Coordinates of C-alpha atoms and ligand atoms in Angstrom, one line a residue:
M268 CA 26.4 -14.8 57.5
A269 CA 26.7 -18.2 59.1
A270 CA 29.4 -20.4 57.5
R271 CA 27.2 -23.4 57.2
M272 CA 23.4 -23.5 56.7
T273 CA 20.9 -26.0 55.6
A274 CA 18.9 -24.6 52.9
K275 CA 15.1 -24.7 53.1
I276 CA 12.9 -24.8 50.1
V277 CA 10.5 -22.0 51.0
T278 CA 7.3 -20.6 49.6
P279 CA 8.1 -17.0 48.4
T280 CA 5.6 -15.0 50.5
P281 CA 6.2 -11.2 50.8
D282 CA 7.8 -11.8 54.2
V283 CA 10.2 -14.5 52.9
L284 CA 11.1 -12.3 49.9
A285 CA 11.9 -9.4 52.2
R286 CA 14.2 -11.6 54.3
A287 CA 15.8 -13.1 51.2
A288 CA 16.5 -9.5 50.0
D289 CA 18.2 -8.8 53.4
V290 CA 20.4 -11.9 52.9
L291 CA 21.4 -10.5 49.5
R292 CA 22.2 -7.1 51.0
T293 CA 24.6 -8.7 53.5
G294 CA 26.4 -10.6 50.7
G295 CA 24.6 -13.9 51.0
L296 CA 23.3 -16.3 48.3
V297 CA 19.7 -17.0 47.4
A298 CA 18.5 -19.6 44.9
M299 CA 15.6 -18.2 42.7
P300 CA 13.4 -19.8 40.1
T301 CA 13.5 -18.3 36.6
E302 CA 11.5 -19.4 33.6
T303 CA 14.6 -21.1 32.2
V304 CA 16.5 -22.8 35.1
Y305 CA 17.0 -22.0 38.8
G306 CA 19.6 -19.3 39.4
L307 CA 22.0 -18.8 42.3
A308 CA 21.7 -15.1 43.0
C309 CA 23.8 -12.6 44.8
D310 CA 24.3 -8.8 44.8
A311 CA 26.0 -7.9 41.5
A312 CA 27.7 -4.9 43.0
N313 CA 29.4 -6.7 45.9
P314 CA 32.7 -8.4 44.8
E315 CA 32.9 -10.4 48.1
A316 CA 29.4 -11.8 47.5
V317 CA 30.4 -12.7 44.0
A318 CA 33.6 -14.4 45.2
G319 CA 31.4 -16.4 47.6
L320 CA 29.1 -17.4 44.7
Y321 CA 32.0 -18.6 42.5
E322 CA 33.3 -20.6 45.5
A323 CA 29.8 -22.2 46.2
K324 CA 29.5 -23.3 42.6
G325 CA 33.1 -24.4 42.3
R326 CA 33.2 -22.3 39.2
P327 CA 36.4 -21.1 37.5
H328 CA 36.7 -17.3 38.0
F329 CA 37.2 -16.5 34.4
N330 CA 33.6 -17.3 33.6
P331 CA 31.5 -14.1 33.6
L332 CA 28.0 -14.0 35.0
I333 CA 24.6 -12.8 33.8
A334 CA 23.2 -9.7 35.6
H335 CA 19.5 -10.0 36.1
V336 CA 17.5 -6.7 36.1
A337 CA 14.0 -5.7 37.3
S338 CA 13.3 -3.2 34.6
Q339 CA 14.5 -1.6 31.4
A340 CA 15.5 1.5 33.4
M341 CA 17.8 -0.7 35.6
A342 CA 19.2 -2.4 32.4
E343 CA 20.0 1.0 30.9
R344 CA 22.0 1.9 34.0
E345 CA 24.1 -1.2 33.6
A346 CA 24.7 -1.2 29.8
V347 CA 24.7 0.9 26.7
F348 CA 21.8 -0.2 24.4
T349 CA 22.3 -0.1 20.7
P350 CA 19.1 0.5 18.6
L351 CA 19.0 -3.2 17.7
A352 CA 19.4 -4.2 21.4
R353 CA 16.6 -2.0 22.4
K354 CA 14.4 -3.5 19.7
A355 CA 15.2 -7.0 21.0
A356 CA 14.5 -5.9 24.6
E357 CA 11.1 -4.5 23.6
A358 CA 10.2 -7.7 21.8
F359 CA 11.6 -10.3 24.2
W360 CA 11.9 -8.9 27.7
P361 CA 11.0 -10.0 30.2
G362 CA 12.0 -13.4 28.9
P363 CA 14.7 -16.0 28.1
L364 CA 17.0 -13.7 26.1
T365 CA 20.4 -12.6 27.5
M366 CA 22.1 -9.6 25.8
V367 CA 25.8 -8.9 25.9
L368 CA 26.3 -5.1 25.6
A369 CA 29.0 -2.5 26.4
V370 CA 29.2 -1.6 30.1
A371 CA 27.6 1.7 31.0
A372 CA 29.6 4.3 33.1
T373 CA 26.7 4.2 35.6
G374 CA 26.9 0.3 35.9
Q375 CA 26.9 -1.2 39.4
T376 CA 27.9 -4.7 38.4
C377 CA 31.4 -5.3 39.8
D378 CA 34.5 -6.3 37.7
L379 CA 34.7 -9.7 39.2
A380 CA 31.2 -10.6 38.1
R381 CA 32.1 -9.6 34.5
S382 CA 35.6 -11.3 34.8
G383 CA 37.0 -7.8 34.0
L384 CA 35.4 -7.6 30.6
D385 CA 34.2 -4.3 29.3
T386 CA 31.0 -6.0 28.3
I387 CA 28.1 -7.2 30.4
A388 CA 25.5 -10.0 30.0
L389 CA 22.0 -8.7 31.0
R390 CA 18.7 -10.5 31.3
R391 CA 15.3 -9.4 32.6
P392 CA 13.6 -12.7 33.7
A393 CA 9.9 -13.3 33.2
H394 CA 9.3 -15.5 36.3
P395 CA 7.2 -13.7 38.8
V396 CA 9.3 -14.9 41.8
A397 CA 12.6 -13.7 40.2
Q398 CA 10.9 -10.4 39.5
A399 CA 9.6 -10.1 43.0
L400 CA 13.1 -10.8 44.4
L401 CA 14.6 -8.2 42.1
D402 CA 12.0 -5.7 43.1
A403 CA 12.5 -6.4 46.8
F404 CA 16.3 -6.1 46.4
G405 CA 16.2 -3.1 44.2
G406 CA 19.4 -3.6 42.2
P407 CA 20.9 -6.1 39.7
L408 CA 21.5 -9.7 40.8
V409 CA 24.1 -11.9 39.1
A410 CA 22.8 -15.5 38.9
P411 CA 24.5 -18.4 37.2
S412 CA 22.5 -21.7 37.1
A413 CA 22.2 -23.0 40.7
N414 CA 24.2 -26.2 40.2
R415 CA 27.7 -27.2 41.2
S416 CA 30.0 -26.3 38.2
G417 CA 30.0 -29.1 35.6
H418 CA 26.6 -30.5 36.7
V419 CA 23.4 -30.3 34.8
S420 CA 21.4 -27.1 35.3
P421 CA 18.6 -27.3 38.0
T422 CA 15.0 -27.1 36.9
T423 CA 13.4 -27.9 40.3
P424 CA 14.1 -26.7 43.8
E425 CA 15.0 -30.3 44.8
H426 CA 17.8 -30.2 42.1
V427 CA 19.2 -27.1 43.8
R428 CA 19.1 -28.6 47.2
S429 CA 20.9 -31.7 46.1
D430 CA 23.8 -29.6 44.6
L431 CA 24.0 -26.6 47.0
A432 CA 22.1 -27.4 50.1
D433 CA 24.6 -26.0 52.6
K434 CA 25.6 -23.0 50.5
V435 CA 22.4 -21.0 50.3
A436 CA 20.2 -19.3 52.8
Y437 CA 16.9 -19.9 50.9
I438 CA 15.8 -21.8 47.9
L439 CA 12.7 -20.0 46.7
D440 CA 10.1 -22.5 45.4
G441 CA 8.8 -21.6 42.0
G442 CA 8.0 -25.2 41.0
P443 CA 9.5 -26.8 37.9
C444 CA 10.9 -24.3 35.3
A445 CA 8.5 -23.8 32.3
R446 CA 11.3 -23.6 29.7
G447 CA 13.8 -25.9 31.3
I448 CA 16.8 -24.8 29.2
E449 CA 19.0 -21.7 29.7
S450 CA 18.5 -18.4 28.0
T451 CA 19.6 -17.6 24.5
I452 CA 22.7 -15.3 24.5
V453 CA 23.2 -12.7 21.8
A454 CA 26.1 -10.2 21.7
F455 CA 25.3 -6.7 20.4
T456 CA 28.9 -5.6 20.6
G457 CA 29.9 -6.1 17.0
E458 CA 28.6 -5.0 13.6
T459 CA 26.1 -7.9 13.4
P460 CA 24.5 -9.3 16.5
M461 CA 26.1 -12.7 17.3
L462 CA 24.5 -15.8 18.7
L463 CA 26.8 -16.9 21.6
R464 CA 24.5 -19.6 23.0
A465 CA 21.5 -21.3 21.6
G466 CA 18.8 -21.4 24.2
A467 CA 15.2 -21.2 25.3
L468 CA 14.3 -18.4 22.8
E469 CA 14.4 -19.7 19.3
T470 CA 17.1 -18.2 17.0
A471 CA 14.5 -17.8 14.2
E472 CA 12.3 -15.6 16.4
I473 CA 15.1 -13.2 17.1
E474 CA 16.1 -13.1 13.5
A475 CA 12.5 -12.4 12.5
V476 CA 12.2 -9.4 14.9
L477 CA 15.7 -8.0 14.1
G478 CA 15.3 -8.6 10.3
L479 CA 18.7 -10.1 10.0
T480 CA 20.7 -13.3 10.3
L481 CA 22.7 -13.6 13.5
A482 CA 26.4 -14.1 13.1
R483 CA 27.8 -17.3 14.6
P484 CA 31.0 -17.7 16.6
G485 CA 33.7 -19.3 14.5
G486 CA 32.3 -17.7 11.4
G487 CA 35.8 -16.5 10.7
S488 CA 35.9 -14.1 13.6
G489 CA 37.3 -16.6 16.2
I490 CA 35.1 -15.1 18.9
T491 CA 33.4 -17.5 21.3
A492 CA 31.4 -17.0 24.5
P493 CA 33.8 -17.2 27.4
G494 CA 33.0 -20.2 29.6
Q495 CA 31.2 -22.1 26.9
L496 CA 33.2 -25.2 27.9
K497 CA 32.5 -28.3 25.8
S498 CA 32.0 -30.5 28.9
H499 CA 29.9 -27.9 30.8
Y500 CA 26.8 -30.0 31.3
A501 CA 28.4 -33.4 31.9
P502 CA 26.5 -36.0 33.9
R503 CA 28.5 -39.0 35.3
A504 CA 27.1 -41.5 32.8
T505 CA 28.4 -41.7 29.3
L506 CA 26.0 -40.5 26.6
R507 CA 25.4 -41.9 23.1
L508 CA 23.4 -39.5 21.0
D509 CA 21.1 -40.0 17.9
A510 CA 20.5 -43.6 19.0
A511 CA 17.5 -45.1 17.1
T512 CA 17.4 -48.0 19.6
P513 CA 19.1 -48.7 22.9
M514 CA 21.9 -51.3 23.3
S515 CA 21.7 -53.8 26.2
G516 CA 22.5 -52.2 29.5
E517 CA 21.8 -48.7 28.3
G518 CA 19.1 -46.4 29.7
Y519 CA 17.1 -45.0 26.8
L520 CA 15.9 -41.4 26.7
G521 CA 13.3 -41.3 24.0
F522 CA 11.7 -38.6 21.9
G523 CA 8.4 -38.9 19.8
D524 CA 8.1 -42.3 18.2
H525 CA 11.4 -43.5 19.6
C526 CA 9.6 -44.6 22.6
P527 CA 11.3 -46.4 25.4
L528 CA 9.8 -47.8 28.6
E529 CA 11.5 -45.6 31.1
G530 CA 11.4 -42.1 29.9
N531 CA 10.4 -40.0 26.8
L532 CA 11.4 -36.3 26.5
S533 CA 8.2 -35.7 24.6
P534 CA 6.0 -38.6 23.4
S535 CA 4.2 -36.2 21.0
G536 CA 7.5 -35.0 19.6
N537 CA 7.1 -31.5 21.0
L538 CA 10.4 -29.7 21.3
A539 CA 9.3 -27.2 24.0
E540 CA 8.2 -30.1 26.1
A541 CA 11.5 -31.9 25.5
A542 CA 13.4 -28.8 26.5
A543 CA 11.4 -28.5 29.8
N544 CA 12.1 -32.2 30.6
L545 CA 15.7 -32.5 29.4
F546 CA 17.7 -31.7 32.6
A547 CA 15.4 -33.4 35.0
M548 CA 15.4 -36.6 33.0
L549 CA 19.2 -36.5 32.5
R550 CA 19.6 -36.2 36.3
A551 CA 17.2 -39.1 37.0
F552 CA 18.8 -41.3 34.4
D553 CA 22.3 -40.4 35.6
L554 CA 21.4 -41.9 39.0
R555 CA 20.2 -45.2 37.5
Y556 CA 22.5 -45.9 34.5
E557 CA 26.2 -45.9 33.6
R558 CA 25.4 -45.5 30.0
I559 CA 22.5 -43.5 28.5
A560 CA 21.4 -43.6 24.8
V561 CA 19.4 -40.6 23.6
A562 CA 16.9 -40.7 20.7
P563 CA 17.5 -38.4 17.7
I564 CA 16.1 -34.9 18.3
P565 CA 15.4 -32.7 15.3
R566 CA 17.8 -29.8 15.0
T567 CA 15.2 -27.2 14.1
G568 CA 13.8 -24.6 16.4
L569 CA 14.4 -25.4 20.1
G570 CA 16.1 -28.6 18.9
E571 CA 19.2 -26.4 18.3
A572 CA 19.6 -25.7 22.0
I573 CA 18.6 -29.2 23.1
N574 CA 21.2 -30.8 20.7
D575 CA 23.8 -28.2 21.9
R576 CA 23.3 -29.2 25.6
L577 CA 23.3 -33.0 24.7
A578 CA 26.5 -32.6 22.8
R579 CA 28.1 -30.9 25.8
A580 CA 26.7 -33.6 28.1
A581 CA 28.2 -36.3 25.9
H582 CA 31.6 -34.7 25.6
R583 CA 34.6 -36.2 27.3
D584 CA 38.0 -34.6 27.3
Ligands
TXA754 O1 18.9 -19.0 31.6 C1 19.9 -18.5 32.1 O2 20.7 -17.8 31.4 C2 20.3 -18.9 33.5 C3 19.3 -18.2 34.4 C4 19.7 -18.5 35.9 O3 19.2 -16.8 34.1 N1 21.7 -18.5 33.8 C5 22.8 -19.0 33.2 O4 24.0 -18.5 33.7 O5 22.7 -19.9 32.4 P1 25.4 -19.2 33.5 O6 26.3 -18.5 34.4 O7 25.2 -20.7 33.7 O8 25.7 -18.9 32.0 C6 26.1 -17.6 31.6 C7 26.8 -17.6 30.3 C8 28.2 -18.1 30.3 O9 28.4 -19.0 29.2 C9 29.1 -16.9 30.2 O10 30.3 -17.2 29.6 C10 28.2 -16.0 29.4 O11 26.9 -16.2 29.9 N2 28.6 -14.6 29.5 C11 28.4 -13.8 30.6 N3 29.0 -12.6 30.5 C12 29.4 -12.5 29.2 C13 30.0 -11.5 28.4 N4 30.3 -10.3 28.9 N5 30.4 -11.9 27.1 C14 30.1 -13.1 26.6 N6 29.5 -14.1 27.3 C15 29.2 -13.8 28.6
MG755 MG1 25.3 -23.0 34.0

């Protein structure tokens, strides 16, 4: 693979997908749209490719990756499904749920991608372009969000290009991501399934299907998701949250009736719309302001994940 490339944003025709799959087979990187955020994909079974992916992102090696699969059959080769995990897969896959499960003996995902853990994070994405790439490649693809480590996750192909232009062969154009916020991560490795990351699938929906209350990290167990760094989503600007009104000099990111002139995550107060707009608006405001105030967002439903990402974006060490 060439050491330096200039990534093109390309329409994913069958021909382009076949060439992108060839790039993946030779250890290269391809940016693909998913319904949550854009992912930076490589062959999950190839440790050299995974090392190159970590390097491109500037990501610490201890942070394990999500393996994306094309089908339930591919998922079952990678991980051991408990009855509850299978129930969740039937209800929510393909979709924005990542499940942490015990690694199967037949698994192809390399140790480096899992940071040497005996568990694996799996997701079957719903986006047709991600599915088409997985089908063309024929095996699991690990894909973290396609941003430089520490930056806000990309929800458009242009975001990917501005972060990783010379690192990827192709940026497959799937338009803006419908969900706009990363997948919900649930671990099925303990007695009770545990919510490791609030995300695009509402916690209450999972609890309704499983008929139980998810355990939470810190609930006495001391377990947390590796790589859930507090400052993971930091923009350059400082953030002030739950701001009813802006102070002078601040950019103001509104929500519902808290209505500024420049930008509102959702004028109608719709949390799904706010999630879809969150990262793009944070990026745009970050270019224009040193300080950003954000209107209060309800903590119910998708507001849980939105407030989680905002708290991380606001955190300074
Ligand atoms: O929506 C998404 O999940 C996007 C799209 C591209 O699929 N991907 C994404 O990946 O957000 P990333 O790498 O930014 O976040 C993966 C998270 C990290 O917090 C990591 O620590 C956690 O998954 N993770 C991966 N393997 C794990 C494991 N075995 N146990 C616990 N957490 C794990
Ligand atoms: Mg990320």
